[in-house]
Tab-separated table of C-alpha atoms in Angstrom:
chain	number	residue	atom	x	y	z
A	1	MET	CA	37.598	-102.779	-37.025
A	2	MET	CA	35.563	-99.885	-35.645
A	3	ILE	CA	37.385	-96.703	-34.752
A	4	GLN	CA	35.423	-94.711	-32.160
A	5	VAL	CA	36.415	-91.070	-32.214
A	6	ARG	CA	35.482	-88.852	-29.278
A	7	PRO	CA	33.767	-85.609	-30.522
A	8	GLU	CA	34.154	-83.769	-27.225
A	9	ARG	CA	37.937	-84.387	-27.174
A	10	PHE	CA	38.205	-83.384	-30.793
A	11	LEU	CA	36.376	-80.108	-30.233
A	12	GLN	CA	38.373	-79.378	-27.065
A	13	ASP	CA	41.653	-79.711	-28.928
A	14	LEU	CA	40.311	-77.640	-31.818
A	15	HIS	CA	39.392	-74.830	-29.458
A	16	THR	CA	42.727	-75.071	-27.669
A	17	LEU	CA	44.599	-74.689	-30.948
A	18	ARG	CA	42.389	-71.656	-31.667
A	19	GLN	CA	43.871	-69.873	-28.646
A	20	PHE	CA	47.351	-69.717	-30.205
A	21	GLY	CA	47.298	-66.340	-31.937
A	22	ALA	CA	43.618	-65.651	-31.199
A	23	ALA	CA	42.833	-62.098	-32.506
A	24	GLY	CA	39.547	-61.408	-30.708
A	25	VAL	CA	35.860	-61.957	-31.554
A	26	GLY	CA	35.306	-62.055	-35.266
A	27	LYS	CA	39.010	-61.583	-36.013
A	28	GLY	CA	40.016	-65.163	-36.473
A	29	VAL	CA	43.623	-66.040	-35.592
A	30	VAL	CA	47.023	-64.473	-36.398
A	31	ARG	CA	49.316	-67.442	-36.508
A	32	PRO	CA	51.590	-66.998	-39.551
A	33	ALA	CA	54.279	-69.606	-40.195
A	34	TYR	CA	57.313	-69.439	-37.804
A	35	SER	CA	55.697	-66.722	-35.637
A	36	ASP	CA	55.777	-67.263	-31.838
A	37	PRO	CA	52.153	-68.432	-31.777
A	38	ASP	CA	52.813	-70.844	-34.608
A	39	ILE	CA	55.873	-72.374	-32.957
A	40	ALA	CA	54.064	-72.620	-29.640
A	41	ALA	CA	51.072	-74.278	-31.329
A	42	ARG	CA	53.408	-76.846	-32.963
A	43	GLU	CA	55.155	-77.630	-29.669
A	44	TRP	CA	51.698	-78.110	-28.066
A	45	LEU	CA	50.667	-80.357	-30.981
A	46	ALA	CA	53.828	-82.444	-30.595
A	47	GLU	CA	52.837	-83.005	-26.976
A	48	ARG	CA	49.389	-84.140	-28.035
A	49	TYR	CA	50.900	-86.582	-30.572
A	50	ALA	CA	53.255	-87.946	-27.867
A	51	ASP	CA	50.419	-88.286	-25.359
A	52	ALA	CA	48.491	-90.307	-27.923
A	53	GLY	CA	51.323	-92.805	-28.339
A	54	LEU	CA	52.736	-91.495	-31.592
A	55	LYS	CA	56.459	-90.850	-32.247
A	56	THR	CA	56.861	-87.077	-32.495
A	57	ARG	CA	59.263	-85.477	-35.023
A	58	PHE	CA	59.921	-82.029	-36.378
A	59	ASP	CA	61.422	-82.049	-39.893
A	60	PRO	CA	63.974	-79.489	-41.256
A	61	VAL	CA	61.233	-77.119	-42.441
A	62	GLY	CA	59.240	-77.183	-39.225
A	63	SER	CA	56.400	-79.572	-40.048
A	64	VAL	CA	55.506	-81.584	-36.948
A	65	TRP	CA	54.690	-85.269	-37.268
A	66	GLY	CA	52.988	-87.839	-35.068
A	67	LEU	CA	54.189	-91.152	-36.511
A	68	ALA	CA	52.678	-94.560	-36.038
A	69	LYS	CA	54.899	-97.623	-36.172
A	70	GLY	CA	55.419	-99.227	-39.611
A	71	GLN	CA	53.250	-98.504	-42.592
A	72	SER	CA	50.375	-96.100	-41.885
A	73	LEU	CA	47.754	-93.846	-43.396
A	74	LEU	CA	48.749	-90.148	-43.009
A	75	ILE	CA	46.094	-87.565	-42.096
A	76	GLY	CA	46.703	-83.832	-41.541
A	77	SER	CA	46.824	-80.345	-42.904
A	78	HIS	CA	48.508	-77.019	-41.880
A	79	SER	CA	48.134	-75.072	-38.677
A	80	ASP	CA	49.726	-71.778	-39.666
A	81	SER	CA	47.291	-69.079	-40.693
A	82	GLN	CA	46.902	-65.965	-42.789
A	83	PRO	CA	46.683	-62.702	-40.878
A	84	GLU	CA	43.287	-62.782	-39.139
A	85	GLY	CA	42.556	-66.062	-40.912
A	86	GLY	CA	39.671	-68.336	-40.078
A	87	TRP	CA	40.294	-70.508	-37.036
A	88	LEU	CA	39.253	-73.650	-38.866
A	89	ASP	CA	41.388	-73.140	-42.026
A	90	GLY	CA	43.921	-75.985	-41.881
A	91	ALA	CA	43.354	-76.476	-38.168
A	92	LEU	CA	40.324	-78.654	-38.794
A	93	GLY	CA	42.444	-81.181	-40.788
A	94	VAL	CA	45.227	-81.071	-38.248
A	95	ILE	CA	43.050	-81.932	-35.260
A	96	CYS	CA	41.116	-84.439	-37.371
A	97	GLY	CA	44.435	-86.259	-37.940
A	98	LEU	CA	45.274	-86.148	-34.255
A	99	GLU	CA	41.868	-87.497	-33.160
A	100	ILE	CA	41.698	-90.263	-35.744
A	101	ALA	CA	45.306	-91.394	-35.019
A	102	ARG	CA	44.546	-91.316	-31.256
A	103	ALA	CA	41.259	-93.170	-31.649
A	104	ALA	CA	42.976	-95.814	-33.895
A	105	ILE	CA	45.534	-96.499	-31.208
A	106	GLU	CA	42.789	-96.842	-28.609
A	107	ALA	CA	40.980	-99.276	-30.901
A	108	GLY	CA	44.109	-101.384	-31.490
A	109	GLY	CA	44.583	-100.315	-35.181
A	110	PRO	CA	44.752	-99.662	-38.019
A	111	ALA	CA	47.961	-97.563	-38.017
A	112	VAL	CA	47.304	-93.827	-38.575
A	113	SER	CA	49.939	-91.031	-38.545
A	114	ALA	CA	49.269	-87.323	-38.217
A	115	VAL	CA	50.945	-84.171	-39.423
A	116	SER	CA	50.831	-80.420	-39.414
A	117	PHE	CA	52.692	-79.141	-42.482
A	118	GLN	CA	54.630	-75.916	-42.124
A	119	ASP	CA	54.376	-72.661	-44.171
A	120	GLU	CA	51.279	-73.388	-46.178
A	121	GLU	CA	50.614	-69.680	-46.606
A	122	GLY	CA	54.178	-68.825	-47.631
A	123	ARG	CA	56.756	-66.166	-46.433
A	124	SER	CA	60.467	-65.422	-46.574
A	125	PHE	CA	61.444	-69.086	-46.117
A	126	SER	CA	65.210	-69.189	-45.364
A	127	ASP	CA	65.012	-66.476	-42.688
A	128	ALA	CA	61.743	-67.610	-41.163
A	129	ARG	CA	62.588	-71.292	-40.670
A	130	ALA	CA	65.723	-70.355	-38.757
A	131	ARG	CA	63.372	-69.621	-35.812
A	132	MET	CA	62.640	-73.417	-35.609
A	133	ARG	CA	66.199	-74.618	-36.086
A	134	HIS	CA	66.342	-75.844	-32.507
A	135	LEU	CA	63.448	-78.285	-33.193
A	136	ALA	CA	64.567	-79.497	-36.645
A	137	GLY	CA	65.185	-83.194	-37.289
A	138	ASP	CA	65.332	-85.309	-40.425
A	139	PHE	CA	62.824	-85.454	-43.242
A	140	VAL	CA	60.219	-88.191	-43.022
A	141	ASP	CA	60.357	-90.935	-45.596
A	142	TYR	CA	57.150	-90.769	-47.589
A	143	LYS	CA	57.408	-94.477	-48.363
A	144	ARG	CA	56.158	-95.258	-44.871
A	145	PHE	CA	52.703	-93.911	-45.746
A	146	THR	CA	50.076	-95.929	-47.611
A	147	GLY	CA	48.080	-92.767	-48.472
A	148	PHE	CA	47.199	-89.250	-47.331
A	149	LEU	CA	43.855	-87.690	-46.392
A	150	GLU	CA	43.125	-84.065	-45.588
A	151	ALA	CA	39.849	-82.774	-44.100
A	152	HIS	CA	39.413	-79.123	-44.881
A	153	ILE	CA	36.753	-76.452	-44.709
A	154	GLU	CA	35.214	-75.563	-48.039
A	155	GLN	CA	36.650	-72.318	-49.414
A	156	GLY	CA	33.849	-71.716	-51.855
A	157	PRO	CA	30.002	-71.659	-51.978
A	158	TRP	CA	29.192	-74.996	-53.595
A	159	LEU	CA	28.357	-77.255	-50.685
A	160	HIS	CA	26.408	-74.460	-48.938
A	161	GLU	CA	24.368	-73.712	-52.045
A	162	ALA	CA	23.691	-77.382	-52.669
A	163	GLY	CA	22.732	-78.029	-49.062
A	164	GLU	CA	25.443	-80.602	-48.624
A	165	ALA	CA	27.534	-81.185	-45.527
A	166	VAL	CA	30.613	-82.766	-47.055
A	167	GLY	CA	32.163	-83.440	-50.457
A	168	VAL	CA	35.095	-85.444	-51.781
A	169	VAL	CA	37.649	-83.457	-53.768
A	170	THR	CA	38.532	-84.879	-57.223
A	171	ASP	CA	40.472	-81.889	-58.546
A	172	ILE	CA	42.486	-79.070	-57.019
A	173	VAL	CA	43.426	-75.572	-58.118
A	174	GLY	CA	46.709	-75.143	-60.006
A	175	ILE	CA	48.115	-71.624	-59.721
A	176	ARG	CA	50.542	-69.973	-62.118
A	177	ASP	CA	51.930	-66.606	-61.329
A	178	MET	CA	53.332	-64.048	-63.725
A	179	ARG	CA	54.446	-60.412	-63.533
A	180	ILE	CA	53.316	-58.039	-66.240
A	181	THR	CA	54.664	-54.511	-66.496
A	182	PHE	CA	52.642	-51.681	-68.107
A	183	GLU	CA	54.935	-48.856	-69.194
A	184	GLY	CA	53.589	-45.353	-69.833
A	185	GLU	CA	54.885	-41.850	-70.336
A	186	GLN	CA	54.985	-39.151	-67.687
A	187	ASN	CA	53.661	-35.749	-68.788
A	188	HIS	CA	51.730	-32.748	-67.592
A	189	ALA	CA	48.241	-33.599	-66.401
A	190	GLY	CA	46.578	-30.448	-67.644
A	191	THR	CA	48.103	-29.702	-71.044
A	192	THR	CA	48.704	-33.132	-72.528
A	193	PRO	CA	45.945	-33.826	-75.138
A	194	MET	CA	44.014	-36.957	-74.580
A	195	HIS	CA	45.222	-38.656	-77.741
A	196	ARG	CA	48.838	-38.094	-76.646
A	197	ARG	CA	48.450	-39.533	-73.170
A	198	ARG	CA	50.127	-42.896	-72.356
A	199	ASP	CA	48.554	-43.819	-69.020
A	200	PRO	CA	49.652	-47.337	-67.846
A	201	LEU	CA	46.841	-47.473	-65.280
A	202	GLN	CA	44.225	-47.273	-67.972
A	203	ALA	CA	46.000	-49.996	-69.936
A	204	MET	CA	46.085	-52.226	-66.890
A	205	ALA	CA	42.383	-51.632	-66.220
A	206	ARG	CA	41.510	-52.514	-69.812
A	207	PHE	CA	43.682	-55.627	-69.550
A	208	GLN	CA	41.816	-56.779	-66.398
A	209	VAL	CA	38.443	-56.378	-68.211
A	210	LEU	CA	39.688	-58.312	-71.205
A	211	ILE	CA	40.886	-61.165	-69.017
A	212	ALA	CA	37.438	-61.549	-67.480
A	213	GLU	CA	35.800	-61.414	-70.969
A	214	ARG	CA	38.135	-63.865	-72.648
A	215	PHE	CA	37.947	-66.476	-69.892
A	216	ARG	CA	34.171	-66.371	-69.572
A	217	ASN	CA	33.884	-68.753	-72.501
A	218	VAL	CA	36.799	-70.980	-71.315
A	219	VAL	CA	36.028	-71.867	-67.717
A	220	THR	CA	33.327	-74.363	-66.737
A	221	PRO	CA	30.627	-73.980	-64.016
């Protein structure tokens, strides 16, 4: 079955979403999770899902869903942004999900659901999500989905440098955070001999250089 998407409609919705938290020419958008522009954008998106014939639901953390009946493929991303973030970051995948789900309904199938996940960029979670308590419903059962797809802008140089328009992701970044404390010794700046100084900033700078040197032979292209 051929699904016929409508590029003009897709772009119109993408530009409408861009207006929520627009920060001016060259400034991207300011739409952090649970901010007024973010909540307004999610309420607008819920209306678009409903207009398309999908069942709209907000879950307890603020993600907004457009659900097809029965088993379906899920397509989406996140619509919150970093401060002055790019207007396509996350938003591209969200509107992609909306348009494909809408076009699938118009074509008579297959079943496609859409989603905008909440708080991709991260903030003080318990306090922030209280701002969407009035919209919160139940969590969505993941078993109703046959798979998940996310269209996203490239956040690196590889496609551009290779002259390619699109790529299929096979691996994603795994991030591990740790906190390291460098302790020094406070003393007089003028009279402390160099060999007696315990400057934690110098130790941290040396550590940063060593990290880059040690990992140069570990990472792949």
